Amino acid sequence: MDITQRVSAITPSSTLMITAKANELRAAGIDVIGLGAGEPDFNTPEHIIEAAYLSMKQGLTKYTPSGGVAGLKDAIIAKLRRDQQLDYLRSEILVGVGAKQVLAMIFQALLNEGDEVVIPAPYWVSYPEQVKLAGGTPVIAQTTMVDQYKITPELLQEAVTSRTKAVIINSPNNPTGMVYSEAELLAIGKVCLQHQIIIISDEIYEKLIYGSTKFVSIAQLSDELKALTIVVNGLSKSHAMTGWRIGYAAGNQQLIGAMETIASHTTSNPNTNAQYGAIAAYNSSQESVLQMQQAFSERRKTAYQQLSELSFCTCEKPAGAFYFWVDCTALLEKCGYDDADQFANELLAEKYVAVVPGSGFGAPNHIRISYATGLDALTEGITRISGFIKEKVAAIR
C-alpha cells in the first residue's frame, strides 16, 4: 500500500524506540535499568484520581466541547494568572489530548506549505516531524554548550527568512534541562517583534526548576510579546499525569478557534474524566508537585556528581526538567564510534542500561539520561555506564 510522501519522511520517536527495546529485554527476564524515560516515575496524586473517579460516578462520561470543559478552562486561566500573572479569556484557551497533540494542532492551524519554523537544536524529537506533517519546513538553529544550548538573538536573526512563520522556545528544555532567563527571553523577543514571528512557548516542564533558577514565560514580559506568543503546557510532567493526556494552549483567539475546529474533526474532545481530574490538579493543593520536584532535585544533585566523573564526557548541570545532556564527542572519537546511537545500542546490549541517543534531538554526539527513576536505579545505571566506558577505552590502548 502506498503511503504519502509526507508521512514517509517522518522519523519515528527515538525515545519511544529505546523504551521499546528496553521493554523487550525486560520481558526476557533481563535486569534492565531504564534511563530513557520521559515521564515521572511517581503515580498520579490520589486526589486527582478520586476526582476523575467521582466524575464517572456522577455520570460525567459523555462528550464534552472539543476545546475542553469550561471548568478546566477556568482552572487553567486561574493557574496562568496565579503563576505567570497572565490573563486570558475562555475563548483564548484550548484543552487537547496532551501537549503533543496541542502542538500538532498549532502547526496545522498556522502553517501553509513551505512556511518555516525556527527550531533551536537540541530539540524535542517531535518538533521537526510535526512541522513537516503540517506542510511546513523546520529550520534548525544549532546551539552550543557555550550558550548553554540556548538560541541567541544573533542565531535567530541568521535563521529568519521571508518564509519564517514561528520559532519554538522550550524552557525548561528537553533534552538539555536548560532554562531561559528573563534577559535572554527579552533579547529573543526583540527579534520576534521586529519580524512579527509567532512564538510557540513550550512550558511543559515549568514546575521542575532547581536551585535559584526562576521560571519566566516569554508571554509575561510585555503585552506585545504576549500577543505573539502561544503558551503550551499540560499536566503530564508537573502532576505525573502522562497517561491522562491533558495539555493546553493559551493564545490568540482566532488561532484557538481554528485549533478547536481541527479537534472537532479529529479527537472530538479530550478524555472527559481526565479533564475533571485536571481540574482537581490545578484547583487543589500543589504539595504533591513540590514533593516530586524536591525528589528530582535530590536525584539531580547525586547523579550529577557521578556524571561529572565520566571519562571523555562532559555534562552541563541542568537547571530544570529531569534530564542530563551528556556530550560524548571525545569518547566517540576515542573509541571509534560513528555516533552516540552505536554507543547507546552497545550499552543496552552489554550492560543493560537504556539511554536515549542524541540523533533524534539533532545532536548525534550526545546522549540523554533521565533521572525520572529511583535513586538506586539511577546511581547503579551511571555506575554501569562508567564501567562500560572504562572497558571500551581500555580495549583500544
Coordinates of C-alpha atoms in Angstrom, one line a residue:
M1 CA 0.0 0.0 0.0
D2 CA 1.3 3.4 -0.9
I3 CA 2.0 5.8 2.0
T4 CA 2.1 9.5 1.4
Q5 CA 5.5 11.2 1.0
R6 CA 4.7 13.5 3.9
V7 CA 4.3 10.5 6.3
S8 CA 7.1 8.5 4.8
A9 CA 9.5 11.4 5.6
I10 CA 8.7 11.3 9.3
T11 CA 11.3 9.8 11.6
P12 CA 10.0 7.5 14.4
S13 CA 10.4 8.8 18.0
S14 CA 13.9 7.7 19.3
T15 CA 12.7 8.0 22.9
L16 CA 9.8 5.5 22.3
M17 CA 12.1 3.2 20.3
I18 CA 14.7 2.9 23.1
T19 CA 11.9 2.3 25.6
A20 CA 10.5 -0.5 23.4
K21 CA 13.9 -2.2 23.2
A22 CA 14.4 -2.0 26.9
N23 CA 10.9 -3.5 27.5
E24 CA 11.7 -6.4 25.2
L25 CA 14.8 -7.2 27.3
R26 CA 12.8 -6.9 30.5
A27 CA 10.2 -9.3 29.1
A28 CA 13.0 -11.8 28.5
G29 CA 13.9 -11.6 32.2
I30 CA 16.9 -9.3 32.0
D31 CA 17.6 -6.7 34.7
V32 CA 17.4 -3.5 32.5
I33 CA 17.9 -0.1 34.0
G34 CA 15.9 2.4 32.0
L35 CA 17.3 5.9 32.0
G36 CA 15.4 7.0 28.9
A37 CA 12.1 7.8 30.5
G38 CA 10.3 11.0 29.6
E39 CA 7.8 10.7 32.3
P40 CA 7.8 11.0 36.1
D41 CA 8.1 7.7 37.9
F42 CA 5.5 8.8 40.5
N43 CA 1.9 7.8 40.4
T44 CA -0.7 10.5 39.8
P45 CA -1.7 12.0 43.2
E46 CA -4.6 10.4 44.9
H47 CA -6.9 13.4 45.0
I48 CA -6.7 13.7 41.2
I49 CA -7.6 10.0 40.7
E50 CA -10.5 10.5 43.2
A51 CA -11.8 13.5 41.3
A52 CA -11.8 11.6 38.0
Y53 CA -13.5 8.6 39.6
L54 CA -16.1 10.8 41.2
S55 CA -16.9 12.4 37.8
M56 CA -17.6 8.9 36.4
K57 CA -19.9 8.0 39.3
Q58 CA -21.7 11.3 38.7
G59 CA -22.4 10.3 35.1
L60 CA -20.0 12.7 33.5
T61 CA -19.0 10.2 30.9
K62 CA -20.3 11.9 27.7
Y63 CA -18.8 14.1 25.0
T64 CA -17.5 17.5 26.1
P65 CA -16.9 20.6 24.0
S66 CA -14.0 20.0 21.6
G67 CA -11.8 22.6 23.3
G68 CA -12.4 21.3 26.8
V69 CA -15.0 21.9 29.6
A70 CA -15.5 25.3 31.0
G71 CA -14.4 24.3 34.5
L72 CA -11.0 23.2 33.2
K73 CA -10.6 26.3 31.1
D74 CA -11.3 28.4 34.2
A75 CA -8.8 26.3 36.2
I76 CA -6.1 26.9 33.6
I77 CA -6.9 30.7 33.4
A78 CA -6.6 30.8 37.2
K79 CA -3.3 28.9 37.1
L80 CA -1.8 31.2 34.4
R81 CA -2.9 34.3 36.4
R82 CA -1.5 32.8 39.7
D83 CA 1.8 31.6 38.4
Q84 CA 2.7 33.9 35.4
Q85 CA 0.4 36.9 36.0
L86 CA -1.1 36.3 32.6
D87 CA -4.8 37.0 31.9
Y88 CA -6.8 35.0 29.3
L89 CA -10.4 34.6 28.3
R90 CA -12.0 31.2 27.9
S91 CA -12.0 31.7 24.1
E92 CA -8.2 32.0 24.3
I93 CA -7.8 28.6 25.9
L94 CA -7.9 25.2 24.2
V95 CA -7.5 21.8 26.0
G96 CA -6.2 19.0 23.9
V97 CA -5.1 15.3 24.1
G98 CA -1.8 16.1 25.7
A99 CA 0.6 18.9 24.9
K100 CA 2.0 16.9 22.0
Q101 CA -1.4 16.9 20.2
V102 CA -1.8 20.6 21.1
L103 CA 1.5 21.4 19.4
A104 CA 0.5 19.3 16.3
M105 CA -2.8 21.3 16.0
I106 CA -0.9 24.6 16.3
F107 CA 1.3 23.7 13.3
Q108 CA -1.7 22.5 11.3
A109 CA -3.6 25.7 12.0
L110 CA -0.6 28.1 11.4
L111 CA 1.4 26.7 8.6
N112 CA 0.9 26.9 4.8
E113 CA 3.0 24.8 2.5
G114 CA 6.6 25.9 2.8
D115 CA 6.2 28.1 5.8
E116 CA 9.3 27.9 8.1
V117 CA 9.6 27.3 11.8
V118 CA 12.9 28.0 13.5
I119 CA 13.7 25.2 15.9
P120 CA 16.8 25.5 18.2
A121 CA 18.8 22.3 18.4
P122 CA 19.0 20.2 20.6
Y123 CA 15.2 20.0 20.3
W124 CA 12.4 17.7 21.5
V125 CA 12.2 14.9 18.9
S126 CA 8.7 15.7 17.7
Y127 CA 9.0 19.3 16.8
P128 CA 10.6 18.9 13.3
E129 CA 8.3 16.0 12.4
Q130 CA 5.2 17.8 13.4
V131 CA 6.2 20.8 11.3
K132 CA 6.8 18.6 8.3
L133 CA 3.5 16.8 8.8
A134 CA 1.7 20.2 8.7
G135 CA 3.5 21.0 5.4
G136 CA 6.0 23.4 6.9
T137 CA 9.7 23.4 6.8
P138 CA 11.8 23.1 10.0
V139 CA 14.8 25.4 10.1
I140 CA 17.3 24.1 12.6
A141 CA 19.3 26.6 14.6
Q142 CA 22.3 24.7 16.1
T143 CA 23.1 25.9 19.6
T144 CA 26.3 25.1 21.5
M145 CA 27.4 24.4 25.1
V146 CA 29.0 27.9 25.2
D147 CA 25.5 29.4 25.2
Q148 CA 24.1 26.6 27.4
Y149 CA 22.3 25.1 24.3
K150 CA 20.0 28.2 24.1
I151 CA 19.2 30.1 21.0
T152 CA 20.7 33.6 20.9
P153 CA 19.1 36.7 19.2
E154 CA 22.1 36.6 16.7
L155 CA 21.4 32.9 15.9
L156 CA 17.7 33.6 15.4
Q157 CA 18.4 36.6 13.1
E158 CA 20.6 34.3 10.9
A159 CA 17.8 31.7 10.7
V160 CA 15.0 34.2 9.8
T161 CA 13.9 34.4 6.1
S162 CA 10.8 35.8 4.3
R163 CA 9.2 32.4 4.9
T164 CA 9.7 32.4 8.7
K165 CA 6.3 31.9 10.5
A166 CA 7.3 30.9 14.0
V167 CA 10.0 30.0 16.4
I168 CA 9.8 27.4 19.2
I169 CA 11.1 28.2 22.7
N170 CA 11.2 25.2 25.0
S171 CA 12.1 26.2 28.6
P172 CA 12.9 24.3 30.7
N173 CA 14.3 22.4 27.7
N174 CA 14.0 18.8 26.7
P175 CA 16.7 17.3 26.3
T176 CA 19.2 19.7 27.8
G177 CA 17.4 20.8 31.0
M178 CA 18.5 24.4 30.4
V179 CA 16.2 27.3 31.3
Y180 CA 16.0 30.8 29.6
S181 CA 16.4 33.8 31.8
E182 CA 14.3 36.9 31.5
A183 CA 17.1 38.8 29.8
E184 CA 17.6 36.1 27.3
L185 CA 13.9 35.9 26.5
L186 CA 13.7 39.7 26.1
A187 CA 16.5 39.6 23.6
I188 CA 14.9 36.8 21.6
G189 CA 11.5 38.6 21.9
K190 CA 13.0 41.8 20.4
V191 CA 13.9 39.8 17.2
C192 CA 10.4 38.2 17.1
L193 CA 8.8 41.6 17.4
Q194 CA 11.0 43.1 14.7
H195 CA 9.9 40.3 12.2
Q196 CA 6.5 39.6 13.7
I197 CA 7.5 36.0 14.3
I198 CA 5.0 33.9 16.2
I199 CA 6.5 32.4 19.4
I200 CA 5.5 28.9 20.4
S201 CA 6.5 28.7 24.1
D202 CA 6.5 25.1 25.3
E203 CA 6.4 25.3 29.1
I204 CA 5.6 21.6 29.9
Y205 CA 8.5 21.3 32.4
E206 CA 7.7 24.7 34.1
K207 CA 7.3 23.2 37.6
L208 CA 10.5 21.3 37.5
I209 CA 13.1 24.0 38.3
Y210 CA 16.0 23.7 40.6
G211 CA 18.3 25.8 42.8
S212 CA 18.0 29.6 42.5
T213 CA 16.7 29.4 38.9
K214 CA 13.3 31.1 38.3
F215 CA 10.9 30.2 35.5
V216 CA 9.8 33.0 33.2
S217 CA 7.3 32.8 30.4
I218 CA 8.1 35.0 27.4
A219 CA 4.4 35.9 27.3
Q220 CA 4.6 37.7 30.6
L221 CA 7.3 40.1 29.6
S222 CA 5.1 42.5 27.7
D223 CA 1.7 42.9 26.1
E224 CA 3.3 42.9 22.7
L225 CA 5.1 39.6 23.3
K226 CA 2.0 38.0 24.8
A227 CA 0.1 38.9 21.6
L228 CA 2.7 37.0 19.5
T229 CA 3.0 34.0 21.9
I230 CA 1.1 30.7 22.1
V231 CA 1.8 29.2 25.5
V232 CA 1.7 25.4 25.5
N233 CA 1.6 23.5 28.8
G234 CA -0.1 20.5 30.4
L235 CA -0.2 18.3 33.5
S236 CA 1.9 15.3 32.3
K237 CA 5.2 16.3 33.9
S238 CA 4.0 18.6 36.7
H239 CA 1.4 16.3 38.1
A240 CA 2.6 12.9 36.9
M241 CA -0.4 12.6 34.5
T242 CA 1.4 11.4 31.3
G243 CA -1.2 8.8 30.5
W244 CA -4.1 11.0 31.2
R245 CA -3.3 13.1 28.1
I246 CA -4.3 16.6 29.1
G247 CA -2.4 19.6 27.6
Y248 CA -3.5 23.0 26.6
A249 CA -2.7 26.1 24.6
A250 CA -3.3 29.8 25.6
G251 CA -3.1 32.5 23.0
N252 CA -4.7 34.3 20.0
Q253 CA -8.5 33.7 19.9
Q254 CA -8.5 33.2 16.1
L255 CA -5.8 30.5 16.3
I256 CA -7.5 28.8 19.3
G257 CA -10.8 28.7 17.3
A258 CA -9.0 27.2 14.3
M259 CA -7.5 24.5 16.6
E260 CA -10.9 23.8 18.1
T261 CA -12.2 23.2 14.6
I262 CA -9.4 20.7 13.9
A263 CA -10.1 18.9 17.2
S264 CA -13.8 18.7 16.4
H265 CA -12.9 16.6 13.3
T266 CA -10.1 14.5 14.8
T267 CA -10.4 13.8 18.6
S268 CA -13.9 15.2 19.2
N269 CA -12.7 16.1 22.8
P270 CA -10.1 15.3 25.4
N271 CA -10.9 12.4 27.7
T272 CA -13.9 13.6 29.8
N273 CA -12.9 12.2 33.1
A274 CA -9.2 13.2 32.7
Q275 CA -10.5 16.8 32.4
Y276 CA -12.2 16.6 35.8
G277 CA -9.0 15.1 37.3
A278 CA -7.1 18.0 35.8
I279 CA -9.5 20.5 37.4
A280 CA -8.7 19.0 40.8
A281 CA -5.0 19.0 39.9
Y282 CA -5.0 22.8 39.4
N283 CA -7.6 23.8 42.0
S284 CA -6.3 21.8 44.9
S285 CA -3.1 21.8 46.9
Q286 CA 0.2 21.8 44.9
E287 CA 2.0 20.0 47.7
S288 CA 2.5 16.8 45.6
V289 CA 4.1 18.9 42.8
L290 CA 6.6 20.3 45.3
Q291 CA 7.4 16.9 46.8
M292 CA 8.1 15.5 43.3
Q293 CA 10.2 18.5 42.4
Q294 CA 12.2 18.0 45.6
A295 CA 12.8 14.3 44.9
F296 CA 14.1 15.2 41.4
S297 CA 16.3 17.8 42.9
E298 CA 18.0 15.3 45.2
R299 CA 18.5 12.8 42.3
R300 CA 19.9 15.6 40.2
K301 CA 22.5 16.5 42.9
T302 CA 23.7 12.9 43.5
A303 CA 23.7 11.8 39.8
Y304 CA 25.4 14.9 38.5
Q305 CA 28.4 14.2 40.8
Q306 CA 28.7 10.8 39.3
L307 CA 28.3 12.0 35.7
S308 CA 31.0 14.7 36.3
E309 CA 33.5 11.9 36.8
L310 CA 32.7 10.0 33.5
S311 CA 35.8 9.7 31.3
F312 CA 35.8 11.6 27.9
C313 CA 32.3 13.0 28.6
T314 CA 31.0 16.5 29.6
C315 CA 27.7 17.5 31.1
E316 CA 26.2 20.9 32.0
K317 CA 24.3 20.8 35.3
P318 CA 20.6 21.1 34.3
A319 CA 18.5 23.9 35.8
G320 CA 15.2 22.2 35.0
A321 CA 13.2 19.2 33.6
F322 CA 14.6 15.8 34.6
Y323 CA 17.4 15.1 32.1
F324 CA 21.1 15.2 31.9
W325 CA 22.5 16.1 28.4
V326 CA 25.9 14.4 28.0
D327 CA 28.4 15.4 25.3
C328 CA 30.2 12.2 24.3
T329 CA 32.2 13.7 21.4
A330 CA 35.6 12.9 22.9
L331 CA 34.5 9.4 23.8
L332 CA 33.1 8.6 20.4
E333 CA 36.3 9.7 18.7
K334 CA 38.5 7.8 21.2
C335 CA 36.5 4.6 20.8
G336 CA 35.8 4.9 17.0
Y337 CA 32.0 5.1 17.3
D338 CA 30.2 6.7 14.4
D339 CA 27.7 8.4 16.7
A340 CA 26.0 8.0 20.0
D341 CA 23.4 5.7 18.6
Q342 CA 26.1 3.0 18.2
F343 CA 27.3 3.7 21.8
A344 CA 23.7 3.6 23.2
N345 CA 22.9 0.3 21.4
E346 CA 26.1 -1.4 22.7
L347 CA 25.4 0.0 26.2
L348 CA 22.0 -1.6 26.2
A349 CA 23.1 -4.9 24.8
E350 CA 26.2 -5.3 27.1
K351 CA 25.3 -3.5 30.3
Y352 CA 21.5 -3.4 30.1
V353 CA 21.3 0.3 30.6
A354 CA 18.9 2.3 28.3
V355 CA 19.8 5.9 27.4
V356 CA 18.5 7.9 24.5
P357 CA 21.0 8.8 21.8
G358 CA 21.1 12.4 20.7
S359 CA 20.4 11.9 17.0
G360 CA 16.7 12.2 17.5
F361 CA 17.3 15.6 19.2
G362 CA 19.5 17.0 16.4
A363 CA 22.8 16.3 18.3
P364 CA 24.2 12.8 17.3
N365 CA 27.3 13.1 19.6
H366 CA 25.2 13.3 22.8
I367 CA 23.1 11.1 25.0
R368 CA 20.1 12.0 27.2
I369 CA 19.9 10.4 30.6
S370 CA 16.7 10.8 32.5
Y371 CA 16.6 11.0 36.3
A372 CA 12.9 10.2 36.4
T373 CA 13.7 6.9 38.0
G374 CA 14.5 5.8 41.6
L375 CA 17.8 7.0 43.0
D376 CA 19.2 3.4 43.5
A377 CA 18.5 2.5 39.9
L378 CA 19.8 5.9 38.7
T379 CA 23.2 5.6 40.5
E380 CA 23.5 1.9 39.5
G381 CA 22.8 2.8 35.9
I382 CA 25.5 5.5 35.9
T383 CA 27.9 3.1 37.6
R384 CA 27.3 0.6 34.8
I385 CA 27.8 3.4 32.2
S386 CA 31.1 4.4 33.8
G387 CA 32.3 0.7 33.8
F388 CA 31.3 0.3 30.2
I389 CA 33.3 3.4 29.1
K390 CA 36.3 2.3 31.0
E391 CA 36.2 -1.2 29.4
K392 CA 35.9 0.4 25.9
V393 CA 38.7 2.8 26.4
A394 CA 41.0 0.1 27.9
A395 CA 40.3 -2.2 24.9
I396 CA 41.8 0.3 22.4
R397 CA 45.0 1.0 24.3

